[in-house]
mmCIF file of C-alpha atoms and ligand atoms in Angstrom:
data_model
loop_
_atom_site.group_PDB
_atom_site.id
_atom_site.type_symbol
_atom_site.label_atom_id
_atom_site.label_comp_id
_atom_site.label_asym_id
_atom_site.label_seq_id
_atom_site.Cartn_x
_atom_site.Cartn_y
_atom_site.Cartn_z
ATOM 1 C CA MET Y 16 113.507 65.725 89.299
ATOM 2 C CA SER Y 17 116.147 68.422 89.422
ATOM 3 C CA ALA Y 18 114.959 71.561 91.165
ATOM 4 C CA LYS Y 19 116.610 74.714 89.872
ATOM 5 C CA GLY Y 20 117.444 78.039 91.442
ATOM 6 C CA LEU Y 21 115.652 81.061 90.019
ATOM 7 C CA SER Y 22 116.958 84.619 89.929
ATOM 8 C CA LEU Y 23 115.126 87.769 88.968
ATOM 9 C CA ILE Y 24 117.628 90.495 88.210
ATOM 10 C CA ASP Y 25 116.363 94.063 88.083
ATOM 11 C CA LEU Y 26 113.246 92.769 86.379
ATOM 12 C CA GLU Y 27 110.978 95.411 84.912
ATOM 13 C CA LYS Y 28 107.695 95.594 83.058
ATOM 14 C CA VAL Y 29 106.244 98.859 81.834
ATOM 15 C CA TYR Y 30 102.897 98.756 80.060
ATOM 16 C CA PRO Y 31 102.189 101.665 77.740
ATOM 17 C CA ASN Y 32 99.018 103.424 78.770
ATOM 18 C CA LYS Y 33 96.540 102.952 75.942
ATOM 19 C CA HIS Y 34 94.344 105.753 77.233
ATOM 20 C CA GLY Y 35 96.956 108.490 76.944
ATOM 21 C CA GLY Y 36 98.046 108.656 80.610
ATOM 22 C CA ALA Y 37 101.399 107.779 82.145
ATOM 23 C CA PRO Y 38 102.809 104.281 81.450
ATOM 24 C CA VAL Y 39 102.146 101.640 84.140
ATOM 25 C CA HIS Y 40 105.210 100.334 85.997
ATOM 26 C CA ALA Y 41 103.647 96.945 86.743
ATOM 27 C CA VAL Y 42 106.997 95.469 87.879
ATOM 28 C CA ASP Y 43 109.552 98.039 88.956
ATOM 29 C CA HIS Y 44 113.150 96.756 89.245
ATOM 30 C CA VAL Y 45 112.491 93.549 91.161
ATOM 31 C CA SER Y 46 115.474 91.391 92.166
ATOM 32 C CA MET Y 47 115.479 88.157 94.136
ATOM 33 C CA ASP Y 48 117.291 84.831 94.351
ATOM 34 C CA ILE Y 49 115.245 81.714 94.976
ATOM 35 C CA ALA Y 50 117.141 78.592 96.049
ATOM 36 C CA PRO Y 51 116.546 75.164 94.479
ATOM 37 C CA GLY Y 52 113.609 73.517 96.271
ATOM 38 C CA GLU Y 53 112.531 76.736 97.974
ATOM 39 C CA PHE Y 54 108.854 77.751 98.226
ATOM 40 C CA VAL Y 55 108.562 81.515 97.750
ATOM 41 C CA THR Y 56 105.289 83.420 97.822
ATOM 42 C CA LEU Y 57 104.647 86.747 96.139
ATOM 43 C CA LEU Y 58 102.106 88.482 98.359
ATOM 44 C CA GLY Y 59 100.408 91.807 97.863
ATOM 45 C CA PRO Y 60 97.172 93.611 97.062
ATOM 46 C CA SER Y 61 95.465 93.457 93.697
ATOM 47 C CA GLY Y 62 97.438 95.299 91.009
ATOM 48 C CA CYS Y 63 100.845 95.143 92.774
ATOM 49 C CA GLY Y 64 102.416 93.152 89.914
ATOM 50 C CA LYS Y 65 102.235 89.533 91.103
ATOM 51 C CA THR Y 66 100.713 88.032 87.967
ATOM 52 C CA THR Y 67 102.923 90.095 85.661
ATOM 53 C CA THR Y 68 106.047 88.846 87.487
ATOM 54 C CA LEU Y 69 104.891 85.240 87.248
ATOM 55 C CA ARG Y 70 103.938 85.573 83.578
ATOM 56 C CA MET Y 71 107.388 86.990 82.779
ATOM 57 C CA ILE Y 72 109.002 83.977 84.490
ATOM 58 C CA ALA Y 73 106.776 81.654 82.452
ATOM 59 C CA GLY Y 74 107.453 83.575 79.230
ATOM 60 C CA PHE Y 75 103.866 84.707 78.561
ATOM 61 C CA GLU Y 76 104.901 88.328 79.008
ATOM 62 C CA LYS Y 77 108.089 90.036 77.749
ATOM 63 C CA PRO Y 78 110.117 92.033 80.297
ATOM 64 C CA THR Y 79 110.981 95.612 79.356
ATOM 65 C CA GLY Y 80 114.210 95.315 81.378
ATOM 66 C CA GLY Y 81 116.333 93.032 83.514
ATOM 67 C CA ASP Y 82 116.958 89.319 83.341
ATOM 68 C CA ILE Y 83 115.558 86.002 84.542
ATOM 69 C CA ARG Y 84 117.896 83.103 85.239
ATOM 70 C CA LEU Y 85 116.785 79.526 85.829
ATOM 71 C CA GLY Y 86 119.577 77.182 86.862
ATOM 72 C CA ASP Y 87 122.681 78.430 85.082
ATOM 73 C CA GLN Y 88 120.852 79.869 82.096
ATOM 74 C CA SER Y 89 119.209 83.180 81.172
ATOM 75 C CA ILE Y 90 115.654 82.409 80.024
ATOM 76 C CA ARG Y 91 114.567 85.950 79.235
ATOM 77 C CA TYR Y 92 114.490 85.406 75.480
ATOM 78 C CA LEU Y 93 113.296 81.778 75.435
ATOM 79 C CA SER Y 94 109.757 80.887 74.351
ATOM 80 C CA PRO Y 95 107.539 79.447 77.133
ATOM 81 C CA ASP Y 96 107.884 75.838 75.963
ATOM 82 C CA LYS Y 97 111.704 76.051 76.098
ATOM 83 C CA ARG Y 98 111.884 77.387 79.654
ATOM 84 C CA ASP Y 99 111.528 74.383 81.950
ATOM 85 C CA THR Y 100 108.717 76.106 83.859
ATOM 86 C CA ALA Y 101 105.141 74.958 84.459
ATOM 87 C CA MET Y 102 102.210 77.008 85.673
ATOM 88 C CA VAL Y 103 99.091 76.197 87.690
ATOM 89 C CA PHE Y 104 96.310 78.690 86.983
ATOM 90 C CA GLN Y 105 93.445 79.932 89.121
ATOM 91 C CA THR Y 106 91.016 78.739 86.445
ATOM 92 C CA TYR Y 107 92.775 75.320 86.152
ATOM 93 C CA ALA Y 108 92.686 75.618 82.325
ATOM 94 C CA LEU Y 109 92.019 71.872 81.877
ATOM 95 C CA PHE Y 110 91.038 70.394 78.506
ATOM 96 C CA PRO Y 111 87.266 69.766 78.872
ATOM 97 C CA ASN Y 112 87.096 67.216 76.051
ATOM 98 C CA MET Y 113 89.735 64.938 77.595
ATOM 99 C CA ASN Y 114 89.677 62.609 80.566
ATOM 100 C CA ILE Y 115 91.952 63.079 83.590
ATOM 101 C CA TYR Y 116 94.632 60.719 82.286
ATOM 102 C CA ASP Y 117 94.827 62.497 78.927
ATOM 103 C CA ASN Y 118 94.876 65.917 80.600
ATOM 104 C CA ILE Y 119 97.863 64.924 82.708
ATOM 105 C CA SER Y 120 99.741 63.053 79.964
ATOM 106 C CA TYR Y 121 99.193 65.698 77.267
ATOM 107 C CA GLY Y 122 102.497 67.514 77.732
ATOM 108 C CA LEU Y 123 104.479 64.255 77.836
ATOM 109 C CA LYS Y 124 102.917 63.145 74.545
ATOM 110 C CA ILE Y 125 103.944 66.442 72.964
ATOM 111 C CA LYS Y 126 107.462 65.691 74.213
ATOM 112 C CA LYS Y 127 107.174 62.309 72.407
ATOM 113 C CA LEU Y 128 107.937 60.097 75.400
ATOM 114 C CA SER Y 129 107.178 56.377 74.981
ATOM 115 C CA SER Y 130 103.736 55.308 76.176
ATOM 116 C CA SER Y 131 105.232 53.069 78.875
ATOM 117 C CA GLU Y 132 107.322 55.963 80.175
ATOM 118 C CA ILE Y 133 104.262 58.255 80.080
ATOM 119 C CA ASN Y 134 102.204 55.666 81.925
ATOM 120 C CA ARG Y 135 104.814 55.266 84.649
ATOM 121 C CA LYS Y 136 105.079 59.004 85.238
ATOM 122 C CA VAL Y 137 101.326 59.655 85.142
ATOM 123 C CA MET Y 138 100.530 56.794 87.553
ATOM 124 C CA ASN Y 139 103.180 58.080 89.940
ATOM 125 C CA ILE Y 140 101.711 61.605 89.892
ATOM 126 C CA LEU Y 141 98.120 60.314 90.229
ATOM 127 C CA GLU Y 142 99.207 58.483 93.360
ATOM 128 C CA MET Y 143 100.991 61.507 94.782
ATOM 129 C CA THR Y 144 98.091 63.903 94.186
ATOM 130 C CA GLY Y 145 95.418 61.498 95.460
ATOM 131 C CA LEU Y 146 93.735 61.130 92.065
ATOM 132 C CA LYS Y 147 94.278 57.410 91.550
ATOM 133 C CA GLY Y 148 91.129 55.689 90.256
ATOM 134 C CA LEU Y 149 89.782 58.870 88.643
ATOM 135 C CA GLU Y 150 91.887 58.728 85.467
ATOM 136 C CA LYS Y 151 88.961 57.783 83.156
ATOM 137 C CA ARG Y 152 86.664 60.550 84.402
ATOM 138 C CA HIS Y 153 86.125 63.727 82.457
ATOM 139 C CA THR Y 154 86.843 67.125 83.989
ATOM 140 C CA ASN Y 155 83.120 67.824 84.510
ATOM 141 C CA GLU Y 156 82.756 64.598 86.512
ATOM 142 C CA ILE Y 157 85.078 65.648 89.340
ATOM 143 C CA SER Y 158 84.877 68.289 92.089
ATOM 144 C CA GLY Y 159 86.594 71.686 92.097
ATOM 145 C CA GLY Y 160 89.223 70.414 94.525
ATOM 146 C CA GLN Y 161 89.935 67.446 92.273
ATOM 147 C CA GLN Y 162 90.183 69.714 89.227
ATOM 148 C CA GLN Y 163 92.767 71.717 91.149
ATOM 149 C CA ARG Y 164 94.697 68.510 91.809
ATOM 150 C CA VAL Y 165 94.582 67.624 88.103
ATOM 151 C CA ALA Y 166 95.988 71.057 87.245
ATOM 152 C CA LEU Y 167 98.770 70.487 89.779
ATOM 153 C CA ALA Y 168 99.429 66.942 88.510
ATOM 154 C CA ARG Y 169 99.591 68.155 84.924
ATOM 155 C CA ALA Y 170 102.256 70.698 85.870
ATOM 156 C CA LEU Y 171 104.220 68.323 88.123
ATOM 157 C CA VAL Y 172 104.367 65.489 85.608
ATOM 158 C CA MET Y 173 106.531 67.676 83.364
ATOM 159 C CA GLU Y 174 109.178 67.740 86.124
ATOM 160 C CA PRO Y 175 109.887 71.438 85.561
ATOM 161 C CA GLY Y 176 112.809 73.302 87.115
ATOM 162 C CA VAL Y 177 110.320 75.665 88.740
ATOM 163 C CA LEU Y 178 106.604 75.390 89.392
ATOM 164 C CA LEU Y 179 104.542 78.593 89.180
ATOM 165 C CA PHE Y 180 101.177 79.114 90.866
ATOM 166 C CA ASP Y 181 98.851 82.049 90.239
ATOM 167 C CA GLU Y 182 96.248 82.195 93.026
ATOM 168 C CA PRO Y 183 95.443 78.505 92.471
ATOM 169 C CA LEU Y 184 93.011 78.191 95.391
ATOM 170 C CA SER Y 185 90.839 81.275 94.836
ATOM 171 C CA ASN Y 186 87.953 79.318 93.344
ATOM 172 C CA LEU Y 187 87.671 76.830 96.216
ATOM 173 C CA ASP Y 188 85.559 77.218 99.349
ATOM 174 C CA ALA Y 189 87.284 78.182 102.608
ATOM 175 C CA ASN Y 190 87.658 74.682 104.102
ATOM 176 C CA LEU Y 191 88.974 73.132 100.916
ATOM 177 C CA ARG Y 192 91.383 76.027 100.499
ATOM 178 C CA ILE Y 193 92.929 75.294 103.882
ATOM 179 C CA GLN Y 194 93.152 71.582 103.096
ATOM 180 C CA MET Y 195 94.684 72.164 99.651
ATOM 181 C CA ARG Y 196 97.367 74.558 100.859
ATOM 182 C CA THR Y 197 98.703 71.858 103.185
ATOM 183 C CA GLU Y 198 98.447 69.350 100.369
ATOM 184 C CA ILE Y 199 100.309 71.533 97.840
ATOM 185 C CA ARG Y 200 103.052 72.181 100.377
ATOM 186 C CA ARG Y 201 103.364 68.456 101.192
ATOM 187 C CA ILE Y 202 103.679 67.524 97.523
ATOM 188 C CA GLN Y 203 106.132 70.357 96.807
ATOM 189 C CA ARG Y 204 108.341 69.168 99.683
ATOM 190 C CA GLU Y 205 108.052 65.533 98.656
ATOM 191 C CA VAL Y 206 109.095 66.292 95.083
ATOM 192 C CA GLY Y 207 111.638 68.889 96.223
ATOM 193 C CA ILE Y 208 110.623 71.247 93.442
ATOM 194 C CA THR Y 209 111.274 75.014 93.413
ATOM 195 C CA ALA Y 210 107.987 76.923 93.641
ATOM 196 C CA VAL Y 211 106.862 80.515 93.149
ATOM 197 C CA TYR Y 212 103.364 81.006 94.487
ATOM 198 C CA VAL Y 213 101.224 84.094 93.987
ATOM 199 C CA THR Y 214 98.449 85.057 96.390
ATOM 200 C CA HIS Y 215 96.800 88.060 98.031
ATOM 201 C CA ASP Y 216 95.845 85.859 101.025
ATOM 202 C CA GLN Y 217 98.246 86.393 103.928
ATOM 203 C CA ALA Y 218 97.167 83.211 105.759
ATOM 204 C CA GLU Y 219 98.028 81.190 102.655
ATOM 205 C CA ALA Y 220 101.395 82.918 102.381
ATOM 206 C CA MET Y 221 102.193 82.416 106.084
ATOM 207 C CA SER Y 222 101.231 78.754 106.180
ATOM 208 C CA MET Y 223 102.945 77.607 102.973
ATOM 209 C CA SER Y 224 106.113 79.586 102.393
ATOM 210 C CA ASP Y 225 109.794 79.305 103.156
ATOM 211 C CA ARG Y 226 109.949 82.988 102.267
ATOM 212 C CA ILE Y 227 107.383 85.685 101.588
ATOM 213 C CA VAL Y 228 107.963 88.597 99.219
ATOM 214 C CA ILE Y 229 105.602 91.479 99.975
ATOM 215 C CA LEU Y 230 105.013 93.539 96.831
ATOM 216 C CA LYS Y 231 103.634 97.062 96.677
ATOM 217 C CA ASP Y 232 103.184 99.058 93.461
ATOM 218 C CA GLY Y 233 105.493 96.726 91.527
ATOM 219 C CA ARG Y 234 108.322 96.905 94.088
ATOM 220 C CA ILE Y 235 109.565 94.625 96.833
ATOM 221 C CA GLU Y 236 108.450 96.064 100.144
ATOM 222 C CA GLN Y 237 109.920 93.261 102.261
ATOM 223 C CA MET Y 238 111.278 89.761 101.808
ATOM 224 C CA GLY Y 239 111.784 87.219 104.581
ATOM 225 C CA SER Y 240 110.588 84.093 106.360
ATOM 226 C CA PRO Y 241 106.989 84.181 107.667
ATOM 227 C CA GLU Y 242 108.396 84.754 111.175
ATOM 228 C CA GLU Y 243 110.617 87.618 110.005
ATOM 229 C CA VAL Y 244 107.876 89.491 108.185
ATOM 230 C CA TYR Y 245 105.425 88.910 111.033
ATOM 231 C CA TYR Y 246 107.674 89.835 113.954
ATOM 232 C CA SER Y 247 109.932 92.393 112.237
ATOM 233 C CA PRO Y 248 107.901 94.161 109.557
ATOM 234 C CA ASN Y 249 109.931 96.977 108.033
ATOM 235 C CA SER Y 250 106.966 99.235 107.269
ATOM 236 C CA GLU Y 251 103.390 99.882 108.312
ATOM 237 C CA PHE Y 252 102.322 98.475 104.967
ATOM 238 C CA SER Y 253 104.038 95.115 105.647
ATOM 239 C CA ALA Y 254 102.754 95.059 109.227
ATOM 240 C CA ASN Y 255 99.176 95.635 108.130
ATOM 241 C CA PHE Y 256 99.371 93.240 105.223
ATOM 242 C CA ILE Y 257 100.509 90.324 107.381
ATOM 243 C CA GLY Y 258 98.155 89.933 110.309
ATOM 244 C CA THR Y 259 96.729 92.685 112.504
ATOM 245 C CA ALA Y 260 98.997 95.423 113.841
ATOM 246 C CA ASN Y 261 98.611 98.220 116.357
ATOM 247 C CA MET Y 262 100.790 101.298 115.880
ATOM 248 C CA LEU Y 263 102.161 103.570 118.563
ATOM 249 C CA TYR Y 264 103.621 106.794 117.200
ATOM 250 C CA GLY Y 265 106.372 108.281 119.321
ATOM 251 C CA THR Y 266 109.579 110.264 119.545
ATOM 252 C CA VAL Y 267 112.915 108.637 120.330
ATOM 253 C CA ILE Y 268 114.572 109.793 123.546
ATOM 254 C CA SER Y 269 117.578 107.478 123.397
ATOM 255 C CA GLN Y 270 118.815 104.182 121.982
ATOM 256 C CA GLY Y 271 120.899 101.726 123.985
ATOM 257 C CA LYS Y 272 121.784 98.083 123.689
ATOM 258 C CA GLU Y 273 118.535 97.171 125.507
ATOM 259 C CA GLY Y 274 116.585 99.014 122.812
ATOM 260 C CA LEU Y 275 114.821 102.326 122.418
ATOM 261 C CA THR Y 276 113.401 104.652 124.996
ATOM 262 C CA ILE Y 277 110.577 106.638 123.457
ATOM 263 C CA GLU Y 278 107.891 109.056 124.434
ATOM 264 C CA THR Y 279 104.387 108.363 123.241
ATOM 265 C CA MET Y 280 101.047 109.774 124.391
ATOM 266 C CA GLY Y 281 102.786 111.600 127.227
ATOM 267 C CA LYS Y 282 104.376 108.417 128.620
ATOM 268 C CA GLN Y 283 107.850 106.883 128.425
ATOM 269 C CA LEU Y 284 108.358 103.356 127.098
ATOM 270 C CA LYS Y 285 111.726 101.630 127.516
ATOM 271 C CA ASN Y 286 113.609 98.702 125.933
ATOM 272 C CA ILE Y 287 111.753 98.620 122.635
ATOM 273 C CA PRO Y 288 113.499 96.315 120.127
ATOM 274 C CA SER Y 289 114.486 97.674 116.730
ATOM 275 C CA ASP Y 290 116.703 96.661 113.798
ATOM 276 C CA ARG Y 291 117.696 100.196 112.883
ATOM 277 C CA ARG Y 292 119.573 103.203 114.248
ATOM 278 C CA PHE Y 293 117.642 106.191 115.555
ATOM 279 C CA GLU Y 294 118.778 109.656 116.563
ATOM 280 C CA PRO Y 295 117.283 111.301 119.659
ATOM 281 C CA GLY Y 296 114.291 113.381 118.630
ATOM 282 C CA GLU Y 297 113.526 111.202 115.603
ATOM 283 C CA LYS Y 298 109.961 110.007 115.043
ATOM 284 C CA CYS Y 299 109.320 106.283 115.308
ATOM 285 C CA THR Y 300 106.461 103.836 114.974
ATOM 286 C CA VAL Y 301 106.163 100.903 117.363
ATOM 287 C CA ILE Y 302 104.345 97.933 115.894
ATOM 288 C CA VAL Y 303 102.473 95.856 118.441
ATOM 289 C CA ARG Y 304 100.668 92.629 117.568
ATOM 290 C CA PRO Y 305 97.313 92.024 119.329
ATOM 291 C CA GLU Y 306 98.690 88.981 121.181
ATOM 292 C CA ALA Y 307 101.544 91.104 122.606
ATOM 293 C CA CYS Y 308 98.939 93.232 124.431
ATOM 294 C CA SER Y 309 96.772 92.565 127.435
ATOM 295 C CA VAL Y 310 94.138 94.455 129.373
ATOM 296 C CA ARG Y 311 94.851 95.058 133.068
ATOM 297 C CA GLU Y 312 93.413 96.851 136.086
ATOM 298 C CA SER Y 313 96.445 99.110 136.391
ATOM 299 C CA GLY Y 314 99.326 100.107 134.191
ATOM 300 C CA LEU Y 315 100.831 102.776 131.990
ATOM 301 C CA LEU Y 316 98.325 103.530 129.252
ATOM 302 C CA GLU Y 317 94.790 104.216 130.386
ATOM 303 C CA ALA Y 318 92.136 103.089 127.931
ATOM 304 C CA THR Y 319 88.419 102.773 127.393
ATOM 305 C CA VAL Y 320 87.193 99.317 126.427
ATOM 306 C CA THR Y 321 85.009 99.739 123.342
ATOM 307 C CA LEU Y 322 84.563 96.065 122.462
ATOM 308 C CA SER Y 323 84.860 92.838 124.439
ATOM 309 C CA THR Y 324 83.995 89.623 122.629
ATOM 310 C CA PHE Y 325 84.563 85.995 123.602
ATOM 311 C CA MET Y 326 86.238 84.190 120.673
ATOM 312 C CA GLY Y 327 86.916 80.857 122.394
ATOM 313 C CA SER Y 328 90.684 80.655 122.345
ATOM 314 C CA TYR Y 329 90.976 84.392 123.054
ATOM 315 C CA GLN Y 330 89.026 87.423 124.269
ATOM 316 C CA LEU Y 331 88.910 90.060 121.561
ATOM 317 C CA TYR Y 332 89.135 93.601 122.917
ATOM 318 C CA GLU Y 333 89.122 96.936 121.253
ATOM 319 C CA LEU Y 334 90.490 99.783 123.311
ATOM 320 C CA GLN Y 335 90.442 103.495 122.744
ATOM 321 C CA ILE Y 336 93.474 105.511 123.910
ATOM 322 C CA ASP Y 337 93.708 109.211 123.064
ATOM 323 C CA GLY Y 338 91.310 108.676 120.185
ATOM 324 C CA ARG Y 339 93.387 105.790 118.764
ATOM 325 C CA ARG Y 340 92.082 102.236 118.497
ATOM 326 C CA PHE Y 341 93.957 99.157 119.734
ATOM 327 C CA THR Y 342 93.114 95.532 119.087
ATOM 328 C CA VAL Y 343 93.996 93.083 121.857
ATOM 329 C CA HIS Y 344 93.878 89.286 121.841
ATOM 330 C CA GLU Y 345 93.864 88.075 125.425
ATOM 331 C CA ASN Y 346 94.733 84.417 124.890
ATOM 332 C CA ASN Y 347 93.074 81.629 126.893
ATOM 333 C CA PRO Y 348 90.659 83.945 128.761
ATOM 334 C CA LYS Y 349 88.973 81.175 130.794
ATOM 335 C CA ASN Y 350 90.332 82.117 134.218
ATOM 336 C CA LYS Y 351 91.069 85.779 133.542
ATOM 337 C CA HIS Y 352 89.120 88.837 134.565
ATOM 338 C CA ILE Y 353 87.031 89.948 131.618
ATOM 339 C CA PHE Y 354 86.537 93.679 131.099
ATOM 340 C CA LYS Y 355 83.254 94.856 129.650
ATOM 341 C CA SER Y 356 82.650 97.384 126.918
ATOM 342 C CA GLY Y 357 82.460 100.885 128.422
ATOM 343 C CA GLU Y 358 84.815 100.132 131.319
ATOM 344 C CA THR Y 359 88.088 101.901 131.959
ATOM 345 C CA ALA Y 360 91.192 99.666 131.927
ATOM 346 C CA PHE Y 361 94.909 99.774 131.158
ATOM 347 C CA LEU Y 362 96.751 98.529 128.121
ATOM 348 C CA HIS Y 363 99.775 96.405 128.969
ATOM 349 C CA LEU Y 364 102.424 95.732 126.314
ATOM 350 C CA ASP Y 365 104.865 92.825 126.237
ATOM 351 C CA ILE Y 366 107.641 95.200 125.232
ATOM 352 C CA ALA Y 367 110.000 92.418 124.106
ATOM 353 C CA ASP Y 368 107.422 91.398 121.481
ATOM 354 C CA THR Y 369 107.083 94.871 119.975
ATOM 355 C CA HIS Y 370 109.185 96.270 117.150
ATOM 356 C CA ALA Y 371 110.062 99.863 116.292
ATOM 357 C CA ILE Y 372 110.535 101.143 112.737
HETATM 358 N N1 ADP J 425 98.191 93.812 79.591
HETATM 359 C C1 ADP J 425 98.228 94.894 80.385
HETATM 360 N N2 ADP J 425 98.209 96.147 79.877
HETATM 361 C C2 ADP J 425 98.273 97.240 80.661
HETATM 362 N N3 ADP J 425 98.374 97.198 81.996
HETATM 363 C C3 ADP J 425 98.388 95.986 82.582
HETATM 364 C C4 ADP J 425 98.326 94.764 81.831
HETATM 365 N N4 ADP J 425 98.362 93.716 82.680
HETATM 366 C C5 ADP J 425 98.458 94.256 83.918
HETATM 367 N N5 ADP J 425 98.480 95.604 83.861
HETATM 368 C C6 ADP J 425 98.617 96.526 85.005
HETATM 369 O O1 ADP J 425 99.807 96.205 85.692
HETATM 370 C C7 ADP J 425 99.629 96.279 87.102
HETATM 371 C C8 ADP J 425 99.949 94.939 87.738
HETATM 372 O O2 ADP J 425 98.990 93.986 87.328
HETATM 373 P P1 ADP J 425 99.049 92.468 87.796
HETATM 374 O O3 ADP J 425 100.418 91.943 87.586
HETATM 375 O O4 ADP J 425 97.938 91.731 87.127
HETATM 376 O O5 ADP J 425 98.761 92.590 89.367
HETATM 377 P P2 ADP J 425 98.306 91.481 90.430
HETATM 378 O O6 ADP J 425 98.437 90.132 89.842
HETATM 379 O O7 ADP J 425 99.225 91.725 91.603
HETATM 380 O O8 ADP J 425 96.891 91.820 90.802
HETATM 381 C C9 ADP J 425 98.197 96.748 87.318
HETATM 382 O O9 ADP J 425 98.218 98.133 87.458
HETATM 383 C C10 ADP J 425 97.525 96.350 86.041
HETATM 384 O O10 ADP J 425 96.423 97.173 85.778
HETATM 385 MG MG1 MG J 426 96.978 88.583 89.623
#
């Protein structure tokens, strides 16, 4: 199988508004380069343009601007069957009147491969996707998870240059979803295929991807590895979309090589990491993950504990400071002092783990 690189170049899709309002910029000048064999996830809330982007790559939707390149070729004007792409849908879209074997081999038959060649490829994929022994069953005689595997096998067997997934796990229950995301990632790595995966589920995006593209209103908000987008979000939107984030709003006093000194809630905080330049007096937002906070008996920021809940691996606190709410995960609370709701305490920040934007 030869994985291909995929490039979206200033890709745009504008839908005319049928009801007389302004046209909808579903995909608004999106550019990205995806390396051969890379697993990239498009992540964002409903309506941000994920499906439209994927459907333009597959050829089911015509771009209104820009280009799409797969390998060394522009595919913008090619029909879907000429594109060397394959898609796995949320609804599986299996043929109900065919057994598993025929579902998976269908595309190869269309391509007029010999039956021995088809058999070799199908058996190989059945093995890889854990479906061996089920080939005679019909689609209504297997579970939802197995139907998902058939949909994946049917796409993989075509050995496409890029594999496209549109929220493929949404119809599965929570446990199976977690199991299948590991499984999809394992198979993708094993085959070495390029993959573009669409989801609105941040845990799915974090656990599966080489890179995550956060989309908002048809535009790229941020693109980076799961660690980059988690630890260095470039906006409040990105920070809130990936995991839980506390925000401290402050004013910059100075910026040195150790980081920022800011004033917030009448206190000074020093050595806050940031990727960007600030001028003294400029407003800034410090993003603090719950696990970079702890609750102490003394410290800088006095707080009221409004929630204290034992979660096993961590104590979940909610604190109120100057009318603002903070979420704290105190990890491994077994031998720590536990504050109760209603008590006064202090919020401690692991400054090195914060990030100012
Ligand atoms: N065929 C269509 N005609 C008009 N507007 C559409 C069409 N398909 C999608 N849209 C609009 O484009 C935007 C992006 O939709 P979509 O790509 O489906 O988002 P997502 O998959 O991220 O939920 C939404 O505002 C949606 O209403
Ligand atoms: Mg969608």
